[in-house]
Short mmCIF file of C-alpha atoms in Angstrom, two decimals:
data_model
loop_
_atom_site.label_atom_id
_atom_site.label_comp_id
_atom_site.label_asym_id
_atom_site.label_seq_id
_atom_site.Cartn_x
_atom_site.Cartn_y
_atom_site.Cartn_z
CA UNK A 552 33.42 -10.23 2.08
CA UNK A 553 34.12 -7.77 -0.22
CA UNK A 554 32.93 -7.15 -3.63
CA UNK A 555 35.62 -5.97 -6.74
CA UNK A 556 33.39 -3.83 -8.91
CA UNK A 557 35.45 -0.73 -9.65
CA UNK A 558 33.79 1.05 -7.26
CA UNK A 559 35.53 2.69 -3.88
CA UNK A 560 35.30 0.43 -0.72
CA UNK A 561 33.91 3.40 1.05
CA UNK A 562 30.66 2.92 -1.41
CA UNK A 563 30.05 -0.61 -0.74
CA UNK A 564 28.12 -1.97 2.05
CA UNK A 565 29.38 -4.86 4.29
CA UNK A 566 26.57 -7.29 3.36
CA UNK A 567 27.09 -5.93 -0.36
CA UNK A 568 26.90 -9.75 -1.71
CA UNK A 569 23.55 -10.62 0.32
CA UNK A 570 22.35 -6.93 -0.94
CA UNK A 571 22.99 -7.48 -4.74
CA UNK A 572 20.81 -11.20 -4.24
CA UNK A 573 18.06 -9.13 -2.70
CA UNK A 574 17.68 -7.04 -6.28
CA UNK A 575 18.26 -9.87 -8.48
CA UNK A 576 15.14 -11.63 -6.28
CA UNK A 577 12.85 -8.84 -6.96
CA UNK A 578 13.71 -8.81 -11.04
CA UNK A 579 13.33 -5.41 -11.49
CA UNK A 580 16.53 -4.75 -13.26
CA UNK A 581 16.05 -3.52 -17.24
CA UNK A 582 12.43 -3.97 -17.05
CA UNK A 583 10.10 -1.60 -19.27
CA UNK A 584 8.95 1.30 -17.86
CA UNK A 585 6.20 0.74 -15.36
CA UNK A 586 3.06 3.42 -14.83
CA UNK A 587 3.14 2.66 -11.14
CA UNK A 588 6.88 3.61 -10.29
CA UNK A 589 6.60 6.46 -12.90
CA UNK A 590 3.47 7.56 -10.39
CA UNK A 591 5.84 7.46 -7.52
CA UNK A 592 8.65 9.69 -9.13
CA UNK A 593 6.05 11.90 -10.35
CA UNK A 594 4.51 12.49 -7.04
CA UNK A 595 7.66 13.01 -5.41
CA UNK A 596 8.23 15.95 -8.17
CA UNK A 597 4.82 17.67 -7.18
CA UNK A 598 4.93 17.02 -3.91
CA UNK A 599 8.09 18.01 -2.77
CA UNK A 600 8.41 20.78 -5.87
CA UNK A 601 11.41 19.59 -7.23
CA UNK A 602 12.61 19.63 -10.71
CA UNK A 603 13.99 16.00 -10.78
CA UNK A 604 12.95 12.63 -9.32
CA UNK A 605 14.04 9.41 -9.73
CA UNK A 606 13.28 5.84 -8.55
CA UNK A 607 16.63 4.13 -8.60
CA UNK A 608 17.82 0.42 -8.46
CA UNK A 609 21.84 0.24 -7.09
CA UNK A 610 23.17 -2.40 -9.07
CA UNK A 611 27.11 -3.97 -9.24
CA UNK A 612 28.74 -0.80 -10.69
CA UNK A 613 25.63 1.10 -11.87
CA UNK A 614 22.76 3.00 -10.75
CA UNK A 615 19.86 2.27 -12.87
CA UNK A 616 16.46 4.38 -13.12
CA UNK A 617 13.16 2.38 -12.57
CA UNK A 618 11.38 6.00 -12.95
CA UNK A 619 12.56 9.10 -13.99
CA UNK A 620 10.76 12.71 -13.65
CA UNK A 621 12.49 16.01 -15.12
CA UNK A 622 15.22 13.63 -16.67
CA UNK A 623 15.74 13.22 -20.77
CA UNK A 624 14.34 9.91 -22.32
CA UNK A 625 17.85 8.24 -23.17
CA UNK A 626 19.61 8.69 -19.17
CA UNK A 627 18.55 5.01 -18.06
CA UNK A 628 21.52 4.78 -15.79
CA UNK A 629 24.61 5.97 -14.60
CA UNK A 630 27.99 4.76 -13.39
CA UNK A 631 27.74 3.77 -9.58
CA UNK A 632 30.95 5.80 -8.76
CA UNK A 633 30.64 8.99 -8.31
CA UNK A 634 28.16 8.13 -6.06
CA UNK A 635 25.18 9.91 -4.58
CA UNK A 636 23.16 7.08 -4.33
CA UNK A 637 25.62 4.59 -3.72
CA UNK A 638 26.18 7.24 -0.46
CA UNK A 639 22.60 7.33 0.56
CA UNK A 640 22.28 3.18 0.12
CA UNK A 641 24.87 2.83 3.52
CA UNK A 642 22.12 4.44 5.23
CA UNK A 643 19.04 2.99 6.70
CA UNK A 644 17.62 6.91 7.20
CA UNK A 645 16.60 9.35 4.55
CA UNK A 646 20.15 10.95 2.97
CA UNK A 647 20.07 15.23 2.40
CA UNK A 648 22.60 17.19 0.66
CA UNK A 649 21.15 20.91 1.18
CA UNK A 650 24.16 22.74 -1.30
CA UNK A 651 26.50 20.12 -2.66
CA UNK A 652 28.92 22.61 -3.59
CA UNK A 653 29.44 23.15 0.43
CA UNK A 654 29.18 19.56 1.52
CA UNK A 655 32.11 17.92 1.70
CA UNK A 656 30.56 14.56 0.73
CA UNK A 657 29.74 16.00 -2.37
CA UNK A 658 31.99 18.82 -3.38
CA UNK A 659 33.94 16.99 -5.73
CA UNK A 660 31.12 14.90 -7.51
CA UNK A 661 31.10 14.97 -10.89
CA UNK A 662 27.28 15.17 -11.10
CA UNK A 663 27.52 18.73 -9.07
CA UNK A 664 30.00 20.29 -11.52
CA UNK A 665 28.68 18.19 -14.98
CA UNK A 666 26.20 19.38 -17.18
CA UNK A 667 23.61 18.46 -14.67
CA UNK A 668 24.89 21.11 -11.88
CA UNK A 669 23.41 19.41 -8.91
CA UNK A 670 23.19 21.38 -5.86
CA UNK A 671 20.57 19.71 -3.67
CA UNK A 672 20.02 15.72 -3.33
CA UNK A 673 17.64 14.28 -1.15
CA UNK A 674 17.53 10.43 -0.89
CA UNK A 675 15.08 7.74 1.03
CA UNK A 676 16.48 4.08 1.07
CA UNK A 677 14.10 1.30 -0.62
CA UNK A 678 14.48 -0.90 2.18
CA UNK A 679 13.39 -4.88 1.99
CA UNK A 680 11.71 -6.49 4.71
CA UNK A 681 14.92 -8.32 5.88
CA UNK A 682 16.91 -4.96 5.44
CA UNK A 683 18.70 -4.92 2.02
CA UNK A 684 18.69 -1.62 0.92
CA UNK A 685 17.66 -2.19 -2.91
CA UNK A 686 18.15 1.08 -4.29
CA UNK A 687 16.69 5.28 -3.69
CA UNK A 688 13.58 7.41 -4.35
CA UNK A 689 15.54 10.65 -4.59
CA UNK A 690 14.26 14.30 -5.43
CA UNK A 691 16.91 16.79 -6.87
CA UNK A 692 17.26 20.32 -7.64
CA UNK A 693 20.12 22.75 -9.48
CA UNK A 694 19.87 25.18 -6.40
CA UNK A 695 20.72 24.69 -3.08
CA UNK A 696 17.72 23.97 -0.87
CA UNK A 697 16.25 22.87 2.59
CA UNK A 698 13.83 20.25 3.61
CA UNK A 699 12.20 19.30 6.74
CA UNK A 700 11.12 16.66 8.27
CA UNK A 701 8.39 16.66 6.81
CA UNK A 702 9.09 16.43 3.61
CA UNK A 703 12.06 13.56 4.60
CA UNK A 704 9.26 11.69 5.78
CA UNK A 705 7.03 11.79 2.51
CA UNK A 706 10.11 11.18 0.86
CA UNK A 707 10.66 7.95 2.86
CA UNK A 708 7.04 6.92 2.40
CA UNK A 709 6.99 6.92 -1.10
CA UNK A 710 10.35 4.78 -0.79
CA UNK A 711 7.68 2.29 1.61
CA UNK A 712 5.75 2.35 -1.48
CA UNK A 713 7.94 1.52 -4.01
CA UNK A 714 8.71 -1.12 -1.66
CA UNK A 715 5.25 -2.37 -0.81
CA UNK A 716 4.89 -2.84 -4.79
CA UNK A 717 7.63 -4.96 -5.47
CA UNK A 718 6.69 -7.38 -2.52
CA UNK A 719 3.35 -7.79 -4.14
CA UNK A 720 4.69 -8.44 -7.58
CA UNK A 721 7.22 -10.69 -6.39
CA UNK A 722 4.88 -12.60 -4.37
CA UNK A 723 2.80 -12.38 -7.68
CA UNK A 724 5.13 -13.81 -9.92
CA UNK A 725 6.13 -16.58 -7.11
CA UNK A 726 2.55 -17.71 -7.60
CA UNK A 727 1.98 -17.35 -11.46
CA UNK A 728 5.17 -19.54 -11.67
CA UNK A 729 4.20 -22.24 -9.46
CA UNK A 730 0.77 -22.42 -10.52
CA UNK A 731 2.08 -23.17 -13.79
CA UNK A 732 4.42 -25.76 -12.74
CA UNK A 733 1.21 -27.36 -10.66
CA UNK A 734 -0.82 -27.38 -13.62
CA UNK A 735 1.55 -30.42 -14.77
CA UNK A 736 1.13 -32.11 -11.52
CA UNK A 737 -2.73 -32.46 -11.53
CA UNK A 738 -3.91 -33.39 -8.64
CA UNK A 739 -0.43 -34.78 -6.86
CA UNK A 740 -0.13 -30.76 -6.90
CA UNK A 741 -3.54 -29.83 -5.36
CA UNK A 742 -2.74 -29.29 -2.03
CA UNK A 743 0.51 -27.43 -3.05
CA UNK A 744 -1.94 -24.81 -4.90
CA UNK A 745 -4.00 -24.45 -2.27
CA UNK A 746 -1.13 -23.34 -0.22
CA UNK A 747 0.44 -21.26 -2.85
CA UNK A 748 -2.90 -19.21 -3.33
CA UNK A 749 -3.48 -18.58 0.61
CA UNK A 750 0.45 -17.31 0.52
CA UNK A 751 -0.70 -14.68 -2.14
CA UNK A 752 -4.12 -14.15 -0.27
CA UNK A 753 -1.48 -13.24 2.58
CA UNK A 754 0.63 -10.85 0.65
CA UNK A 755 -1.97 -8.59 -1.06
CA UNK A 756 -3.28 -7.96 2.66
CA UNK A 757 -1.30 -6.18 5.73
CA UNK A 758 0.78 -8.70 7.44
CA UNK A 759 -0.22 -6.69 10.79
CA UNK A 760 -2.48 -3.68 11.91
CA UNK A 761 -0.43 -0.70 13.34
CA UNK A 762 -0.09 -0.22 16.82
CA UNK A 763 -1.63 3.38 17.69
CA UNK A 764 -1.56 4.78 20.93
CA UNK A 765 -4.96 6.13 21.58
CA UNK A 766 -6.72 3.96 18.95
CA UNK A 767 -7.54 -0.04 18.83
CA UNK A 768 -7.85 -1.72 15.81
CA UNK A 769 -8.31 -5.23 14.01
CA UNK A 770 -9.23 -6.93 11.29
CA UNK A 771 -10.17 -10.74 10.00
CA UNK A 772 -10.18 -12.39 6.89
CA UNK A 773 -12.50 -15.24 5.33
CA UNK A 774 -11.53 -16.73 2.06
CA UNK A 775 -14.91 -18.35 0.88
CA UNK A 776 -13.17 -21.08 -0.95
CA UNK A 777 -9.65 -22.63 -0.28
CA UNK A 778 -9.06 -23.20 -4.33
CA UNK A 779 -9.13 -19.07 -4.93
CA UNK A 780 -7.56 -16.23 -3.85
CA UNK A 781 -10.08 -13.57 -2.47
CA UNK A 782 -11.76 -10.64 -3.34
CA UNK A 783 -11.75 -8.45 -0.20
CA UNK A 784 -9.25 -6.06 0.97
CA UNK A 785 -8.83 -3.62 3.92
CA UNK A 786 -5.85 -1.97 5.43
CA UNK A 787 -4.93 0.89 7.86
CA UNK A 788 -1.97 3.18 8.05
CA UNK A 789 -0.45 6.51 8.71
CA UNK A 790 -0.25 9.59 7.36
CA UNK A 791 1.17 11.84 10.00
CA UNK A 792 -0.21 14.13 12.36
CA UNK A 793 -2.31 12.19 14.44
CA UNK A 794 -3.94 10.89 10.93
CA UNK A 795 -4.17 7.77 9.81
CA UNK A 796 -5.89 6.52 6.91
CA UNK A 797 -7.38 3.15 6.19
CA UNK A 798 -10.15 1.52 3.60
CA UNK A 799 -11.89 -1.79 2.56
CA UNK A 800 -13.58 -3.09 -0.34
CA UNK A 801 -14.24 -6.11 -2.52
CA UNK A 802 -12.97 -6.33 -5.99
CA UNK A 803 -14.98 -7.99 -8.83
CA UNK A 804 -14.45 -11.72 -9.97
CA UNK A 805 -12.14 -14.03 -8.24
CA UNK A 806 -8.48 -15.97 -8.81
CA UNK A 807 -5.55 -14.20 -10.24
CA UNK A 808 -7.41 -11.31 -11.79
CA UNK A 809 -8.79 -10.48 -8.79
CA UNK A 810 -5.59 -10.84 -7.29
CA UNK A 811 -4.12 -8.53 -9.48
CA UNK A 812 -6.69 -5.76 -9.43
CA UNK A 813 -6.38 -5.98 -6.05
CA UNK A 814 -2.93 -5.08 -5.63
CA UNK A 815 -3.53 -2.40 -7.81
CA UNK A 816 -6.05 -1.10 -5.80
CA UNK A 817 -4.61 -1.09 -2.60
CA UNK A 818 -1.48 0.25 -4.07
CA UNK A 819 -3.54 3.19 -5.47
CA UNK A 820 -5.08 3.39 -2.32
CA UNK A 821 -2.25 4.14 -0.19
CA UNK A 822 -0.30 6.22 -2.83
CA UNK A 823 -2.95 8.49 -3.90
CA UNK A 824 -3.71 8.81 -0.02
CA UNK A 825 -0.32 9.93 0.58
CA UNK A 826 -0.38 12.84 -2.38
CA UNK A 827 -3.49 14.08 -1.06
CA UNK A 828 -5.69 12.67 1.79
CA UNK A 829 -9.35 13.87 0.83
CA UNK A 830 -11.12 10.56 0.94
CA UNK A 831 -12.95 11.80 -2.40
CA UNK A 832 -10.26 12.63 -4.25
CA UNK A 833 -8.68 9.29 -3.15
CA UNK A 834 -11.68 7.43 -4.64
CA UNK A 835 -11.44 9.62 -7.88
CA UNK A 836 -7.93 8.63 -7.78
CA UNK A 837 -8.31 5.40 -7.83
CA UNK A 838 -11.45 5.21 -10.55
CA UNK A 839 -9.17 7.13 -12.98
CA UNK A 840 -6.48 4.35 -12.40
CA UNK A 841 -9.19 1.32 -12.80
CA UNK A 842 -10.30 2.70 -16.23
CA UNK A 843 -6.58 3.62 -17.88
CA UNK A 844 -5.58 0.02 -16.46
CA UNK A 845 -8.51 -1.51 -17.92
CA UNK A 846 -9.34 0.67 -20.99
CA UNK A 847 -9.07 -2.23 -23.41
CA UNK A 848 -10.58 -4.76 -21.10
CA UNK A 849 -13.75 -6.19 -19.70
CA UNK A 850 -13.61 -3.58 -16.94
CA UNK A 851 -13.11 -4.35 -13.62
CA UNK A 852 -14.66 -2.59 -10.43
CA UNK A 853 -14.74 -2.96 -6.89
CA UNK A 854 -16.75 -1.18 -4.26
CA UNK A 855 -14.78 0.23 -0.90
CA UNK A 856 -15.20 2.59 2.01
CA UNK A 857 -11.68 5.31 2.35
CA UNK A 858 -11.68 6.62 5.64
CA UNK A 859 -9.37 9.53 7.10
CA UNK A 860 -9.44 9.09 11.20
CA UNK A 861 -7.93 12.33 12.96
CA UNK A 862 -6.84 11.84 17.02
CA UNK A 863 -7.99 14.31 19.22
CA UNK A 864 -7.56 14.84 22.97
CA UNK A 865 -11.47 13.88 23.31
CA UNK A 866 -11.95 11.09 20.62
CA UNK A 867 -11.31 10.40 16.89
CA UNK A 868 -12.96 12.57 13.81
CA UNK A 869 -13.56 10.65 10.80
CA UNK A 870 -14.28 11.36 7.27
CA UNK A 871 -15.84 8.41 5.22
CA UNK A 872 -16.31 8.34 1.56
CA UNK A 873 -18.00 5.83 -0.30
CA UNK A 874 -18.12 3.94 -3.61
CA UNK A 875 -20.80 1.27 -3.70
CA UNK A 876 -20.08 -0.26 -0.48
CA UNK A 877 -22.30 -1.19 2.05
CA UNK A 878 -22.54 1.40 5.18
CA UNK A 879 -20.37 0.96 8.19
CA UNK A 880 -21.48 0.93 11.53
CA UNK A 881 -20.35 3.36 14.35
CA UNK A 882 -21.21 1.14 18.10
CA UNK A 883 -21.78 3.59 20.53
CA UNK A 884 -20.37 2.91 24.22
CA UNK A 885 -23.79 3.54 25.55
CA UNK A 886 -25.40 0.96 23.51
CA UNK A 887 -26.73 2.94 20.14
CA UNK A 888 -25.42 1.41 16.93
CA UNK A 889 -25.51 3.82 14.45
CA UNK A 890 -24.92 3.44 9.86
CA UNK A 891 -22.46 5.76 8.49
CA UNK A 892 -23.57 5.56 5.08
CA UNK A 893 -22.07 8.16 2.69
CA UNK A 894 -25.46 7.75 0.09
CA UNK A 895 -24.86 8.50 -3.30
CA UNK A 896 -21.39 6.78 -4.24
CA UNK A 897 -20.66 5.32 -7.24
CA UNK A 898 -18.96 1.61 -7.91
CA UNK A 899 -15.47 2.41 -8.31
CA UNK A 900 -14.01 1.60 -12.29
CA UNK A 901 -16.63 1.72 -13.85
CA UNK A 902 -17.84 5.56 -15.17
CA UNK A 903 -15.20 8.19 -16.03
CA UNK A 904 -17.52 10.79 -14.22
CA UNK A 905 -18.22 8.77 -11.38
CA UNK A 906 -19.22 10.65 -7.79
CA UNK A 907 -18.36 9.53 -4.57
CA UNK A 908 -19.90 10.59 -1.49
CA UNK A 909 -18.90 11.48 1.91
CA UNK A 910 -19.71 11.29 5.59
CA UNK A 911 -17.89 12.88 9.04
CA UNK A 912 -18.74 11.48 12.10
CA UNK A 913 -16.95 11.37 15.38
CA UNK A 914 -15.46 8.32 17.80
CA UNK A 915 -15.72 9.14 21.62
CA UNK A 916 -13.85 6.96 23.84
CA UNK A 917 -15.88 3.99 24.18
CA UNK A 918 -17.26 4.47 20.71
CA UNK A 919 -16.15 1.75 17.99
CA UNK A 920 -16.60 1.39 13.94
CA UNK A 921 -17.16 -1.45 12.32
CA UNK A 922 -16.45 -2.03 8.27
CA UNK A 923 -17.33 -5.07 6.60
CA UNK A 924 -18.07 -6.58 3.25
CA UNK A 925 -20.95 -8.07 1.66
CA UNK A 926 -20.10 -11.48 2.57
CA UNK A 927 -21.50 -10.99 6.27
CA UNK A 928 -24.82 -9.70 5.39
CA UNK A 929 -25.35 -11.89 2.70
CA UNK A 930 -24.84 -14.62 4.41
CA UNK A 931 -27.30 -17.86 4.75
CA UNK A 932 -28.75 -18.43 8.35
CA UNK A 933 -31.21 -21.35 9.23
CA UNK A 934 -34.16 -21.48 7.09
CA UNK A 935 -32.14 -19.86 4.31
CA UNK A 936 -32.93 -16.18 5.21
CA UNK A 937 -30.43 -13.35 4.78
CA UNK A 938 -28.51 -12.42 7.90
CA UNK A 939 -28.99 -9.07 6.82
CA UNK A 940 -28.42 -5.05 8.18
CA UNK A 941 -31.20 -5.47 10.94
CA UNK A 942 -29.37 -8.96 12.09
CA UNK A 943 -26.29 -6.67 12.34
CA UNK A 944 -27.89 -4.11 14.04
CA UNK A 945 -28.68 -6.52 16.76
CA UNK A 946 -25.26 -7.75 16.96
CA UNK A 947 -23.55 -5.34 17.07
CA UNK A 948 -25.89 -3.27 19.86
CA UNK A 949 -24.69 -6.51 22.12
CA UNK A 950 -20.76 -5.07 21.04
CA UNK A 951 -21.51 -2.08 22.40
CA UNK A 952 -18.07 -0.13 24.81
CA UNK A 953 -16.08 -3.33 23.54
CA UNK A 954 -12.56 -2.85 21.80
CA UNK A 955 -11.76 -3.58 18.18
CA UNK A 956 -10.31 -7.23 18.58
CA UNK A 957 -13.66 -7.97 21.01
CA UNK A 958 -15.47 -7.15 18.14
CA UNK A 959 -13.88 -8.65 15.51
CA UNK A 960 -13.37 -11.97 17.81
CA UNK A 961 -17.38 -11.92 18.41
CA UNK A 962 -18.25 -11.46 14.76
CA UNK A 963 -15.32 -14.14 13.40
CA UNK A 964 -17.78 -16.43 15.84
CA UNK A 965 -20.26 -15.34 13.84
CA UNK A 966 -19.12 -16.37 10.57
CA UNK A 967 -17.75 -20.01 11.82
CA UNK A 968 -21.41 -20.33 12.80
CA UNK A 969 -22.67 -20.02 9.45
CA UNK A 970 -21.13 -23.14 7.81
CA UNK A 971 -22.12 -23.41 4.72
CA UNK A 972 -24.14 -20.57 4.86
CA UNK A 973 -21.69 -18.20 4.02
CA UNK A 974 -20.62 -18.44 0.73
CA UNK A 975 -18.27 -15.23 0.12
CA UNK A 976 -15.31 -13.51 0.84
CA UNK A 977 -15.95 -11.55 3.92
CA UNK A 978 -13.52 -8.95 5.55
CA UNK A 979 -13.91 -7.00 8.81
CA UNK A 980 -12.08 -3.97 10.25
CA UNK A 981 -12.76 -2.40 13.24
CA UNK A 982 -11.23 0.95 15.37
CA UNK A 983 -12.49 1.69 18.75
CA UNK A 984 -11.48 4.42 20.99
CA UNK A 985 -10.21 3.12 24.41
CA UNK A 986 -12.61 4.30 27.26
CA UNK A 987 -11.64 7.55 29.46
CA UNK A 988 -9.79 6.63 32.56
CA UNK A 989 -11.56 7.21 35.80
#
């Protein structure tokens, strides 16, 4: 089906009709500007060290800017014909134009012999989960350039992010919307919020761990109490090179605020991770973000553990850095269980000159880490004791040369066993290194 909007055929995709209901589902469209997207567009500047960046939303017959950097304050969109990103939207990789003067997709575009005098475009789709392509993060220069593959794949990251940030505000706003349609139901609606607050729970968490050849890893989830969304967060993915990074934390109070701080957290996370990968100067990252969102509110914290995990030919080299969280645990294969506890850090939000600390360690094959929250140690056994760090100790010696989802499986055990006992959020992520082969 095809879709009259003065715009060439050539620009329009087939599923054009299904595309344009994908960006009026995410409601994105002529909203304010937003200090996360301009975040993106700014890091795309600096990190690729272009003049221009943009975060663009492809609408009918207009291209519309979500973010601008290097761009004046009135340009909030432009026609959809002549077409740059309308061109880079019919493609699910990122789009290059190294000297648009040259290319003959772009020699005659407007854009390259306007006022603007564009002669290098670089685009990565904004892709939705069931493949609409929703709109560009693009980086542009007035002189003809190269980029490699490298810098294509940042570029199509930071698209990934834009991405992963309108899935959690949609799946936000589903929830704010229906919780106030269930407040006028009462109880006939209970059960519907319930459900409604377990689909958030779902969204501000990775759907699935990465597979990674060389490295095991899973993760579990316990929401305390059915009526509120949790606390606890954790996730794990790549950076390139053999690096991956991954984190987990617990974010003050509970319900929607905590909902929203953390999204904002583990959108901060990720982002900040992909400028610059120092676990520190992630944390500081982040603290700086906590205390502009929340400099005219009670403030909110949380306490995690940002981890950088390099693969090597003999194991995996970590860097931990810590902000009030409790220690993680490194499970030897030959039976030693070991705290990595990077002493000294500072709850996350709460001081503008906060430190963080940081430990390295190393994962041979065998080996296995263990992060957790609060929830598991604080936990109620018989008799009303703490389970406590020496309890884990004990447990987790007994783990010892088993794989991440043997570990999590044995500790989600644990929890069940607990009952009532455990009375918090609790989240558990765990990476072992597969054993050597004979």
């Amino acid at each position: 089906m095809s879709v009259d909007v003065g715009v060439p055929e050539s620009l329009i995709p087939a599923d054009e009709v299904r595309r344009l209901a994908a960006v009026r589902r995410y409601a994105v469209l002529d909203t304010p500007p937003d200090g996360a997207f301009d975040r993106v567009a700014a890091l795309a500047a600096r990190m690729l060290d272009v003049p221009i960046a943009t975060v663009t939303i492809v609408d009918t017959d207009r291209v519309w800017f979500k973010a601008k950097q290097g761009l004046g304050e009135d340009v909030t969109e432009i026609g959809r014909d002549p077409g740059l990103c309308a061109s880079a939207i019919l493609h699910s990789q990122p789009y290059l134009v190294t000297d648009a003067l040259t290319d003959p997709r772009t020699v005659g575009n407007p854009l390259v012999h306007g006022e603007l005098g564009i002669r290098f475009y670089a685009a990565a789709p904004i892709t939705t989960p069931d493949g609409y392509r929703l709109g560009t993060v693009n980086v542009l220069d007035t002189r003809p350039r190269q980029m490699d593959e490298q810098g294509l794949a940042t570029l199509a990251d930071l698209a990934a992010v834009v991405m992963d940030e309108l899935e959690l505000r949609l799946a936000a706003m589903t929830t704010v919307r229906l919780e106030r349609e269930s407040r006028l139901r009462a109880e006939a609606d209970q059960q519907r919020l319930q459900v409604i607050n377990a689909t958030l729970q779902r969204a501000l968490l990775p759907p699935r761990l990465p597979q990674i050849e060389g490295l095991a890893a899973a993760a579990y989830y316990h929401t305390a109490s059915t009526e509120h969304v949790g606390g606890d967060f954790y996730d794990l993915f790549a950076l390139g090179d053999r690096r991956w990074g991954f984190f987990l934390g617990d974010v003050c109070g509970k319900g929607a605020d905590a909902a929203a701080l953390t999204s904002l957290t583990r959108y901060t996370l990720r982002a900040a991770a992909t400028y610059d990968p120092d676990p520190v100067s992630v944390l500081a990252n982040l603290n700086t973000v906590l205390l502009q969102e929340y400099v005219h509110d009670t403030p909110r914290y949380c306490t995690t553990l940002f981890g950088m995990a390099t693969l090597t030919s003999s194991g995996l080299e970590l860097t931990l850095a810590g902000g009030g969280h409790p220690p993680a645990l490194i499970i030897r294969a030959a039976g030693m269980v070991e705290w990595l506890h990077p002493e000294g850090g500072d709850l996350v939000g709460l001081f503008p000159d906060a430190s963080f600390a940081v430990a390295p360690a190393r994962l041979a094959p065998g080996d296995a880490l263990l992060l957790y929250t609060d929830g598991l140690t604080e936990a109620r056994v018989a008799g009303g004791s703490l389970f406590g760090d020496e309890r884990l100790q004990h447990v987790a010696a007994g783990l010892a040369g088993a794989p991440a989802d043997q570990i999590i499986a044995a500790l989600q055990d644990l929890l069940t066993g607990f009952g009532p006992g455990l009375a918090d959020d609790t989240a558990l992520l765990a990476l072992s290194v597969p054993p050597s082969t004979p």
